[in-house]
Short mmCIF file of C-alpha atoms in Angstrom, two decimals:
data_model
loop_
_atom_site.label_atom_id
_atom_site.label_comp_id
_atom_site.label_asym_id
_atom_site.label_seq_id
_atom_site.Cartn_x
_atom_site.Cartn_y
_atom_site.Cartn_z
CA MET A 4 0.00 0.00 0.00
CA SER A 5 1.27 3.44 -0.87
CA VAL A 6 0.53 5.81 2.02
CA LYS A 7 -0.79 9.01 0.48
CA LYS A 8 -3.24 10.22 3.12
CA ILE A 9 -3.17 10.11 6.93
CA ARG A 10 -5.79 11.35 9.36
CA PHE A 11 -5.54 11.85 13.13
CA ILE A 12 -8.60 11.91 15.38
CA GLU A 13 -9.02 13.12 18.96
CA PRO A 14 -12.38 11.88 20.27
CA SER A 15 -14.27 13.52 23.11
CA ASN A 16 -17.10 12.05 25.13
CA ALA A 17 -18.71 15.51 24.95
CA PRO A 18 -18.13 16.44 21.28
CA TYR A 19 -17.96 20.05 20.15
CA ARG A 20 -21.11 21.82 19.12
CA LYS A 21 -21.83 25.42 18.27
CA SER A 22 -23.06 27.46 21.23
CA ILE A 23 -22.88 31.02 22.52
CA GLU A 24 -21.57 29.43 25.73
CA ASN A 25 -18.32 28.57 23.94
CA LEU A 26 -17.35 32.21 24.30
CA PHE A 27 -17.19 32.03 28.10
CA VAL A 28 -17.67 28.42 29.31
CA TYR A 29 -14.75 26.05 28.95
CA ASP A 30 -15.15 22.26 28.76
CA LYS A 31 -18.86 22.13 28.04
CA TYR A 32 -18.83 22.13 24.24
CA ILE A 33 -15.28 23.44 23.64
CA ARG A 34 -11.80 22.69 25.02
CA ASN A 35 -8.16 22.79 23.94
CA PRO A 36 -7.16 20.20 21.32
CA SER A 37 -4.34 17.81 22.15
CA ILE A 38 -0.86 19.26 21.64
CA GLY A 39 0.53 15.71 21.83
CA LEU A 40 -1.54 14.46 18.89
CA MET A 41 -0.75 17.63 16.97
CA THR A 42 2.93 16.88 17.52
CA LEU A 43 2.52 13.37 16.06
CA ALA A 44 0.70 14.80 13.05
CA THR A 45 3.64 17.16 12.57
CA VAL A 46 6.07 14.24 12.67
CA ALA A 47 3.93 12.22 10.23
CA LYS A 48 4.11 15.12 7.79
CA GLN A 49 7.73 14.09 7.18
CA LYS A 50 6.46 10.94 5.45
CA CYS A 51 3.15 12.01 3.93
CA SER A 52 2.07 15.31 2.40
CA ASP A 53 -1.67 14.86 3.07
CA VAL A 54 -1.95 14.93 6.87
CA LEU A 55 -4.80 16.42 8.90
CA MET A 56 -5.97 16.15 12.51
CA TYR A 57 -9.57 16.36 13.69
CA SER A 58 -10.32 17.18 17.32
CA GLU A 59 -13.83 16.84 18.67
CA SER A 60 -12.76 19.45 21.23
CA ILE A 61 -13.21 22.21 18.63
CA SER A 62 -14.96 20.78 15.57
CA LYS A 63 -17.07 18.04 14.10
CA ILE A 64 -15.34 15.37 12.05
CA LYS A 65 -15.72 15.35 8.27
CA TRP A 66 -16.12 11.61 7.86
CA GLU A 67 -16.13 11.77 4.07
CA ASP A 68 -12.57 13.08 4.34
CA VAL A 69 -11.54 10.44 6.87
CA PHE A 70 -12.80 7.26 5.24
CA ASP A 71 -10.51 7.31 2.20
CA ALA A 72 -7.34 7.79 4.28
CA ASP A 73 -4.69 5.07 4.20
CA ILE A 74 -3.91 5.25 7.93
CA ILE A 75 -6.11 6.65 10.68
CA PHE A 76 -4.68 7.30 14.13
CA ILE A 77 -7.07 7.68 17.08
CA SER A 78 -5.68 9.01 20.38
CA ILE A 79 -7.59 8.33 23.60
CA PHE A 80 -7.48 9.41 27.19
CA THR A 81 -9.39 7.38 29.77
CA PHE A 82 -12.46 9.64 29.64
CA SER A 83 -12.61 9.42 25.83
CA ALA A 84 -11.78 5.72 25.44
CA ILE A 85 -15.33 4.47 24.85
CA ARG A 86 -15.98 7.20 22.29
CA GLY A 87 -12.69 6.32 20.59
CA TYR A 88 -13.59 2.62 20.42
CA LYS A 89 -16.95 3.43 18.82
CA MET A 90 -15.18 5.59 16.26
CA ALA A 91 -12.70 2.83 15.45
CA ARG A 92 -15.51 0.33 14.81
CA TYR A 93 -17.41 2.89 12.74
CA ILE A 94 -14.34 3.55 10.61
CA LYS A 95 -13.69 -0.17 10.09
CA LYS A 96 -17.21 -0.53 8.69
CA HIS A 97 -16.80 2.32 6.20
CA SER A 98 -13.12 2.36 5.34
CA ASN A 99 -10.22 0.17 4.28
CA ALA A 100 -7.77 2.28 6.26
CA VAL A 101 -5.33 0.82 8.75
CA VAL A 102 -6.76 1.92 12.12
CA ILE A 103 -4.30 2.52 14.94
CA ILE A 104 -5.24 3.55 18.48
CA GLY A 105 -2.75 5.26 20.79
CA GLY A 106 -2.61 7.78 23.61
CA LEU A 107 -2.27 7.49 27.36
CA HIS A 108 -5.20 5.15 28.02
CA ALA A 109 -4.36 2.82 25.13
CA SER A 110 -0.73 2.68 26.21
CA MET A 111 -1.71 1.82 29.78
CA ASN A 112 -4.43 -0.61 28.72
CA TYR A 113 -3.50 -1.99 25.29
CA ARG A 114 -5.05 -5.37 26.10
CA GLU A 115 -8.44 -3.66 26.01
CA SER A 116 -7.78 -1.21 23.16
CA VAL A 117 -6.44 -3.84 20.77
CA LYS A 118 -9.93 -5.34 20.44
CA TYR A 119 -11.15 -2.31 18.50
CA CYS A 120 -8.46 -1.61 15.92
CA ASP A 121 -5.74 -3.11 13.76
CA TYR A 122 -2.88 -1.99 15.99
CA VAL A 123 -2.22 -0.17 19.24
CA MET A 124 0.79 2.14 19.39
CA VAL A 125 2.08 1.92 22.96
CA GLY A 126 4.02 4.76 24.55
CA GLU A 127 5.24 7.97 22.94
CA GLY A 128 4.95 7.79 19.18
CA ASP A 129 7.46 10.38 17.97
CA GLU A 130 9.74 7.70 16.51
CA SER A 131 7.50 4.67 16.18
CA ILE A 132 4.96 6.53 14.04
CA LEU A 133 7.55 6.97 11.27
CA GLU A 134 8.37 3.26 11.37
CA VAL A 135 4.67 2.37 11.28
CA ILE A 136 4.08 4.57 8.23
CA ASP A 137 7.08 2.97 6.50
CA ALA A 138 5.79 -0.52 7.33
CA VAL A 139 2.34 0.18 5.87
CA ASP A 140 3.86 1.92 2.86
CA ASN A 141 6.13 -1.08 2.15
CA ASN A 142 3.52 -3.75 3.00
CA SER A 143 5.78 -4.91 5.82
CA PRO A 144 4.48 -6.37 9.12
CA VAL A 145 3.59 -3.46 11.38
CA GLU A 146 3.92 -5.73 14.40
CA GLU A 147 7.66 -5.85 13.85
CA VAL A 148 7.84 -2.21 14.96
CA LYS A 149 8.81 -1.92 18.62
CA GLY A 150 5.94 -0.71 20.80
CA ILE A 151 3.07 -2.24 18.80
CA ALA A 152 0.27 -4.46 20.10
CA CYS A 153 -2.18 -6.39 17.92
CA ILE A 154 -4.16 -9.60 17.64
CA LYS A 155 -1.97 -12.08 15.78
CA ASN A 156 -3.17 -15.59 14.98
CA GLY A 157 -6.06 -15.06 17.38
CA LYS A 158 -3.81 -14.13 20.30
CA LEU A 159 -2.61 -10.90 21.84
CA PHE A 160 0.83 -9.95 20.57
CA PHE A 161 3.04 -7.14 21.89
CA SER A 162 6.35 -6.33 20.25
CA GLY A 163 7.77 -4.96 23.49
CA LYS A 164 8.43 -1.57 25.02
CA ARG A 165 10.63 0.87 23.19
CA ARG A 166 12.86 3.49 24.75
CA PRO A 167 11.26 6.93 25.02
CA PRO A 168 12.46 9.41 22.40
CA GLU A 169 15.38 11.62 23.40
CA ASN A 170 14.98 14.38 20.82
CA ILE A 171 11.67 16.08 21.60
CA ASP A 172 12.53 19.47 20.05
CA ILE A 173 9.39 19.38 17.92
CA ILE A 174 7.20 22.43 17.42
CA PRO A 175 3.67 21.25 16.63
CA ASP A 176 2.14 22.60 13.43
CA ARG A 177 -1.13 23.92 14.83
CA TYR A 178 -2.45 24.52 11.32
CA LEU A 179 -2.66 20.73 10.85
CA CYS A 180 -5.59 20.65 13.29
CA TYR A 181 -8.82 21.22 11.35
CA ASN A 182 -10.60 24.47 12.27
CA TYR A 183 -8.16 25.24 15.10
CA ARG A 184 -6.99 28.53 13.63
CA LYS A 185 -10.58 29.73 13.32
CA MET A 186 -11.47 28.64 16.85
CA SER A 187 -8.29 29.95 18.48
CA GLY A 188 -9.84 33.40 18.88
CA HIS A 189 -12.09 32.08 21.67
CA ASN A 190 -11.09 33.32 25.12
CA THR A 191 -11.86 29.83 26.41
CA LEU A 192 -8.92 28.39 24.44
CA TRP A 193 -5.44 29.20 25.71
CA ALA A 194 -2.12 29.06 23.95
CA GLN A 195 -0.21 25.98 25.15
CA VAL A 196 3.37 24.72 25.04
CA HIS A 197 4.72 21.45 26.42
CA ALA A 198 8.40 21.81 27.29
CA SER A 199 9.42 18.52 28.95
CA ARG A 200 8.25 14.97 29.58
CA GLY A 201 8.56 12.71 32.59
CA CYS A 202 8.55 13.17 36.36
CA PRO A 203 10.97 11.77 38.97
CA HIS A 204 8.21 11.31 41.55
CA ASN A 205 6.03 8.24 41.90
CA CYS A 206 2.57 9.19 43.21
CA ASP A 207 0.32 6.13 43.15
CA TYR A 208 -2.57 7.83 41.34
CA CYS A 209 -0.48 9.32 38.52
CA ALA A 210 -0.73 7.66 35.10
CA LEU A 211 1.53 10.20 33.43
CA VAL A 212 4.68 9.04 35.20
CA ARG A 213 3.89 5.49 34.05
CA HIS A 214 3.40 6.73 30.49
CA TYR A 215 6.34 9.13 30.19
CA GLY A 216 8.67 7.60 32.75
CA ARG A 217 10.54 8.98 35.75
CA ARG A 218 13.48 10.35 33.78
CA VAL A 219 12.84 13.93 32.70
CA ARG A 220 13.53 14.72 29.04
CA LYS A 221 13.67 18.36 28.03
CA ARG A 222 13.38 20.54 24.96
CA SER A 223 16.06 23.14 24.39
CA PRO A 224 15.31 26.69 25.63
CA GLU A 225 15.68 28.01 22.06
CA ASN A 226 13.15 25.51 20.73
CA ILE A 227 10.73 26.33 23.55
CA LEU A 228 10.99 30.07 22.89
CA GLU A 229 10.17 29.59 19.23
CA ASP A 230 7.19 27.39 20.12
CA ILE A 231 5.97 30.07 22.55
CA ARG A 232 6.24 32.71 19.84
CA GLN A 233 4.36 30.58 17.32
CA SER A 234 1.66 29.64 19.81
CA ILE A 235 1.05 33.25 20.83
CA ALA A 236 0.91 34.39 17.19
CA PHE A 237 -1.45 31.54 16.28
CA HIS A 238 -3.94 32.53 18.98
CA ASP A 239 -3.63 36.30 18.97
CA GLU A 240 -2.93 37.54 15.44
CA GLY A 241 -6.15 38.52 13.74
CA HIS A 242 -8.19 37.90 16.90
CA HIS A 243 -9.43 40.16 19.69
CA ARG A 244 -8.72 38.05 22.75
CA LEU A 245 -9.32 39.34 26.27
CA ALA A 246 -7.72 36.41 28.11
CA LYS A 247 -4.17 36.48 26.76
CA MET A 248 -2.56 33.63 28.65
CA LEU A 249 -0.11 30.88 27.69
CA TRP A 250 -0.09 27.65 29.65
CA ILE A 251 3.13 25.66 30.06
CA THR A 252 1.47 22.23 30.34
CA ASP A 253 4.39 20.17 31.72
CA ASP A 254 3.49 17.77 34.49
CA ASN A 255 6.59 18.81 36.43
CA PHE A 256 8.45 21.67 34.74
CA PHE A 257 10.62 22.18 37.82
CA ALA A 258 11.96 18.62 38.10
CA ASP A 259 15.28 19.64 36.51
CA ARG A 260 15.99 22.89 38.36
CA LYS A 261 19.01 23.97 36.29
CA TRP A 262 17.13 23.50 33.01
CA ALA A 263 13.99 25.24 34.34
CA ILE A 264 16.08 28.26 35.35
CA SER A 265 17.69 28.33 31.90
CA VAL A 266 14.26 28.38 30.23
CA LEU A 267 12.99 31.17 32.48
CA ASN A 268 16.13 33.22 31.90
CA ALA A 269 15.72 32.73 28.14
CA ILE A 270 12.15 34.08 28.34
CA ILE A 271 13.31 37.05 30.44
CA LYS A 272 16.05 37.93 27.94
CA SER A 273 13.76 37.50 24.93
CA ASP A 274 11.33 39.96 23.36
CA ILE A 275 8.38 37.92 24.63
CA ASN A 276 6.05 39.94 26.85
CA TYR A 277 3.12 37.76 27.81
CA ASN A 278 1.10 36.33 30.68
CA PHE A 279 1.99 32.75 31.64
CA THR A 280 0.61 30.03 33.88
CA ILE A 281 2.21 26.73 34.77
CA GLN A 282 1.61 23.54 36.76
CA ALA A 283 3.75 22.90 39.82
CA ARG A 284 4.30 20.64 42.78
CA TYR A 285 4.37 22.24 46.21
CA GLU A 286 8.20 22.15 46.46
CA VAL A 287 8.61 25.10 44.09
CA GLY A 288 7.06 27.27 46.79
CA PHE A 289 10.26 26.90 48.83
CA ASP A 290 12.53 28.04 45.99
CA ASP A 291 12.76 31.84 46.25
CA GLU A 292 15.10 32.18 43.28
CA MET A 293 12.73 30.21 41.04
CA LEU A 294 9.72 32.23 42.18
CA GLU A 295 11.52 35.50 41.46
CA LEU A 296 12.42 34.28 37.96
CA LEU A 297 8.84 33.18 37.31
CA LYS A 298 7.59 36.63 38.23
CA LYS A 299 10.19 38.34 36.02
CA ALA A 300 9.39 36.04 33.08
CA GLY A 301 5.71 37.03 33.13
CA PHE A 302 4.15 34.19 35.09
CA SER A 303 1.15 35.36 37.08
CA GLU A 304 0.01 32.10 38.68
CA LEU A 305 0.94 28.54 39.47
CA ALA A 306 -1.53 25.65 39.27
CA MET A 307 -0.41 23.61 42.25
CA GLY A 308 -1.17 19.92 42.54
CA ILE A 309 -2.29 20.15 46.15
CA GLU A 310 -4.40 16.99 45.81
CA PHE A 311 -5.16 16.38 49.51
CA LEU A 312 -5.39 18.28 52.79
CA GLU A 313 -4.74 15.32 55.07
CA ASP A 314 -1.33 13.89 55.91
CA GLU A 315 -2.85 10.41 55.93
CA ALA A 316 -3.99 10.75 52.32
CA PHE A 317 -0.53 11.93 51.23
CA GLU A 318 1.10 8.98 52.95
CA ASN A 319 -1.38 6.43 51.63
CA ASN A 320 -0.82 7.59 48.05
CA ASN A 321 2.97 7.69 48.18
CA LYS A 322 3.26 11.48 47.99
CA ASN A 323 5.98 12.92 50.20
CA CYS A 324 4.07 15.93 51.49
CA THR A 325 2.21 17.28 54.52
CA TYR A 326 -0.57 19.79 55.08
CA ASN A 327 1.91 22.20 56.66
CA ASP A 328 4.12 21.92 53.55
CA ILE A 329 1.19 23.00 51.41
CA VAL A 330 0.36 26.00 53.61
CA ARG A 331 3.98 27.21 53.75
CA SER A 332 4.34 26.80 49.99
CA VAL A 333 1.12 28.69 49.17
CA ARG A 334 2.04 31.59 51.44
CA ASN A 335 5.53 31.94 50.00
CA ILE A 336 4.33 31.81 46.39
CA GLN A 337 1.81 34.54 47.13
CA LYS A 338 4.51 36.53 48.95
CA HIS A 339 6.35 36.70 45.60
CA GLY A 340 3.30 38.21 43.90
CA LEU A 341 2.10 35.01 42.20
CA ARG A 342 -1.41 33.58 42.43
CA VAL A 343 -2.00 29.95 43.39
CA ARG A 344 -4.56 27.76 41.66
CA GLY A 345 -5.43 24.55 43.51
CA LEU A 346 -5.86 21.10 41.98
CA PHE A 347 -7.64 18.77 44.43
CA ILE A 348 -8.52 15.07 44.54
CA VAL A 349 -11.33 13.61 46.63
CA GLY A 350 -12.05 9.94 47.20
CA ALA A 351 -8.96 8.91 49.17
CA ASP A 352 -9.59 6.00 51.51
CA ASN A 353 -9.61 8.28 54.57
CA HIS A 354 -12.10 10.81 53.16
CA THR A 355 -15.42 11.23 54.93
CA VAL A 356 -18.38 13.58 54.84
CA GLY A 357 -16.96 17.07 55.24
CA VAL A 358 -14.09 16.77 52.78
CA GLY A 359 -15.75 19.24 50.42
CA GLU A 360 -16.25 21.77 53.20
CA ARG A 361 -12.59 21.46 54.19
CA ILE A 362 -11.44 22.15 50.63
CA ALA A 363 -13.75 25.16 50.26
CA ASP A 364 -12.68 26.63 53.60
CA PHE A 365 -9.01 26.14 52.71
CA VAL A 366 -9.43 27.79 49.31
CA ILE A 367 -11.20 30.82 50.79
CA LYS A 368 -8.88 31.15 53.81
CA TYR A 369 -5.69 31.05 51.77
CA ASP A 370 -7.04 33.02 48.79
CA ILE A 371 -6.57 30.23 46.24
CA CYS A 372 -7.52 31.93 42.96
CA GLY A 373 -9.28 28.98 41.33
CA VAL A 374 -9.76 25.23 41.69
CA LEU A 375 -10.17 21.95 39.89
CA ILE A 376 -11.77 19.34 42.15
CA GLN A 377 -12.04 15.81 40.83
CA SER A 378 -12.85 12.47 42.33
CA MET A 379 -10.01 10.00 42.08
CA TYR A 380 -10.19 7.83 39.00
CA PHE A 381 -8.20 4.74 38.26
CA VAL A 382 -6.25 4.38 35.03
CA PRO A 383 -5.31 0.73 34.45
CA ASN A 384 -1.78 -0.23 35.50
CA THR A 385 -1.42 2.54 38.06
CA PRO A 386 -0.91 1.42 41.69
CA VAL A 387 -4.29 2.82 42.76
CA TYR A 388 -6.00 0.85 40.01
CA ASP A 389 -4.39 -2.36 41.22
CA THR A 390 -5.53 -1.72 44.81
CA HIS A 391 -9.01 -0.46 43.93
CA LYS A 392 -10.07 -2.32 40.76
CA ASP A 393 -12.50 -4.47 42.73
CA ARG A 394 -14.15 -1.34 44.09
CA LEU A 395 -14.93 0.36 40.77
CA LEU A 396 -18.58 1.16 40.10
CA ASP A 397 -18.19 -0.18 36.56
CA ASN A 398 -15.89 0.10 33.55
CA ASP A 399 -17.65 3.08 32.00
CA TRP A 400 -14.54 5.16 31.33
CA SER A 401 -16.66 8.07 30.10
CA LYS A 402 -17.56 8.84 33.73
CA CYS A 403 -13.91 9.68 34.50
CA ILE A 404 -14.40 13.43 34.09
CA GLY A 405 -14.66 14.39 37.76
CA ASN A 406 -17.41 11.96 38.76
CA VAL A 407 -17.07 9.48 41.59
CA VAL A 408 -16.27 6.15 39.94
CA HIS A 409 -15.54 3.85 42.90
CA TYR A 410 -16.87 2.74 46.28
CA PRO A 411 -14.85 4.69 48.88
CA GLU A 412 -14.12 3.18 52.30
CA ASN A 413 -15.67 5.82 54.56
CA ILE A 414 -18.21 7.68 52.44
CA SER A 415 -20.73 6.61 49.82
CA PRO A 416 -20.26 7.48 46.15
CA TYR A 417 -23.45 9.54 46.34
CA GLU A 418 -22.26 11.57 49.34
CA LEU A 419 -18.80 12.08 47.85
CA GLN A 420 -20.27 13.47 44.63
CA LYS A 421 -22.34 15.87 46.73
CA GLU A 422 -19.16 16.97 48.54
CA ILE A 423 -17.62 18.04 45.23
CA ILE A 424 -20.78 19.94 44.30
CA LEU A 425 -20.87 21.60 47.73
CA ALA A 426 -17.23 22.69 47.55
CA SER A 427 -17.64 24.12 44.05
CA GLY A 428 -20.80 26.01 45.03
CA LYS A 429 -19.19 27.55 48.10
CA ILE A 430 -15.99 28.58 46.29
CA TYR A 431 -17.85 29.93 43.25
CA SER A 432 -20.77 31.56 45.03
CA GLY A 433 -22.56 34.66 43.81
CA LYS A 434 -21.17 36.55 46.81
CA ARG A 435 -17.57 35.70 45.91
CA LEU A 436 -18.24 36.54 42.25
CA LEU A 437 -19.47 40.01 43.22
CA LYS A 438 -16.48 40.50 45.53
CA THR A 439 -14.08 39.50 42.75
CA ILE A 440 -15.68 41.89 40.26
CA VAL A 441 -15.42 44.75 42.75
CA THR A 442 -11.96 44.08 44.21
CA LYS A 443 -9.96 42.32 41.46
CA LYS A 444 -8.67 43.67 38.19
CA GLY A 445 -7.64 42.54 34.71
CA ILE A 446 -6.95 38.89 33.99
CA GLU A 447 -7.71 37.81 37.57
CA ARG A 448 -11.23 39.21 37.39
CA LEU A 449 -11.79 37.81 33.89
CA LEU A 450 -10.61 34.33 34.86
CA PHE A 451 -12.86 34.14 37.93
CA VAL A 452 -15.91 35.17 35.91
CA GLY A 453 -15.11 32.48 33.33
CA GLU A 454 -14.52 29.88 36.01
CA PHE A 455 -17.77 30.86 37.73
CA MET A 456 -19.63 29.89 34.56
CA TRP A 457 -17.48 26.78 34.04
CA GLN A 458 -18.04 25.55 37.60
CA LYS A 459 -21.76 26.11 37.25
CA ASN A 460 -21.68 23.75 34.29
CA VAL A 461 -19.55 21.27 36.29
CA ARG A 462 -22.07 21.23 39.14
CA GLU A 463 -24.94 20.66 36.72
CA ARG A 464 -23.10 17.76 35.12
CA LEU A 465 -22.20 16.20 38.47
CA SER A 466 -25.75 16.65 39.75
CA ARG A 467 -27.18 14.68 36.82
CA GLU A 468 -25.25 11.66 38.09
CA LEU A 469 -26.63 11.84 41.65
CA PRO A 470 -29.71 9.58 41.13
CA ARG A 471 -27.50 6.85 39.63
CA LEU A 472 -24.93 7.17 42.42
CA GLU A 473 -27.62 7.13 45.10
CA MET A 474 -29.04 3.90 43.67
CA LEU A 475 -25.61 2.25 43.50
CA SER A 476 -24.73 3.43 47.01
CA ARG A 477 -27.89 2.01 48.55
CA LYS A 478 -27.49 -1.22 46.61
CA HIS A 479 -23.94 -1.54 47.94
CA GLY A 480 -25.11 -1.16 51.54
CA TYR A 481 -24.08 2.41 52.38
CA SER A 482 -26.31 4.21 54.87
CA PHE A 483 -26.67 7.99 54.78
#
């Protein structure tokens, strides 16, 4: 087969649709497309001139364009796995294309994913994708490529793990994503750059460290700067955006301190003048030099993976942290003029009724500027999955978007879902919205207004699941 056309698909269990709400509500009908899949499409362009990516985060899929492709890659996260499997089966009925599924969930759970496609590409695909394209182009066995799973002679076959790529200095061609340029003017979509991969820590609930590994691999500062420039231009030129923010999406940007400082210094010395946000572990809050550089480089906030507020939960999930560490870190970050955004997990084995109230009180007391609160979910082949797989409500991966998906030890699924709703409602109350509008300025005010609308949508979505969770909780013997 001569490979002349390749299509990439990012499914979503809540596909894009046109709505006025897309202008101010994120993650209801619109969200950022995958930079990772865009990067693979960019790599594939080296082998094939006709390459295009569809993301259900920002557009509908033009199936008439997809069906006559020679290879179709589908990338799935846990929450989008079921949607991705349905797509794969639909494509197989209407197309002769080679269908390959990849992404974090497929890599962690290829034994499941392989049932729905011709091949599963396990791990990072920067190098293997070129070998796969060559194999299809030359009618060679794709299963001879390292990192490929398939059904061979009626049995599961896996060609074995391959080493993660070392050269990740790849700037994704954002124009390869269908309709992205048109949609990038929305204030709900932020410019994004991913600068490194891997994390040296080993938290039990984290699938990313199992996917990318514990050894941190970095892009060069020069390459990162150029990506930042291109991402800003892509989103801002020709658009009238109010929320001009670029998100460095690394899971642990600060893992290699020397490299992180070199990147920040490169931004400071450059002509880039922009507003940045970044994810961080609590330890960065003790690094005064790093915090000063972040402020000088244009960073206005850090999204901190706080996760828990109980020392017992930290210990049980193999995270070397305490509540006092979190408080000291938050205060010091704010002392340097940076805002703190809190990322929280509920559903730890020690959690009881009241966990939502504790999170809300903490957020308000310590002036956390925004939150993401999700119930713990269990990606296959993570330690928490192995210890909790017999306590899952079911295998409906589409529920893994903040919903409670397991039977906790000390609180019912129904009550835990209500705790998330309670915390969100208290943090994003009308009273706090009015206070923010009156007392805050600029991007901080704009972000809170947007998050107020987003969290309202989150509470509505979580509330729709309450009757189902109440039924399952009573059936399982919880009393409340």
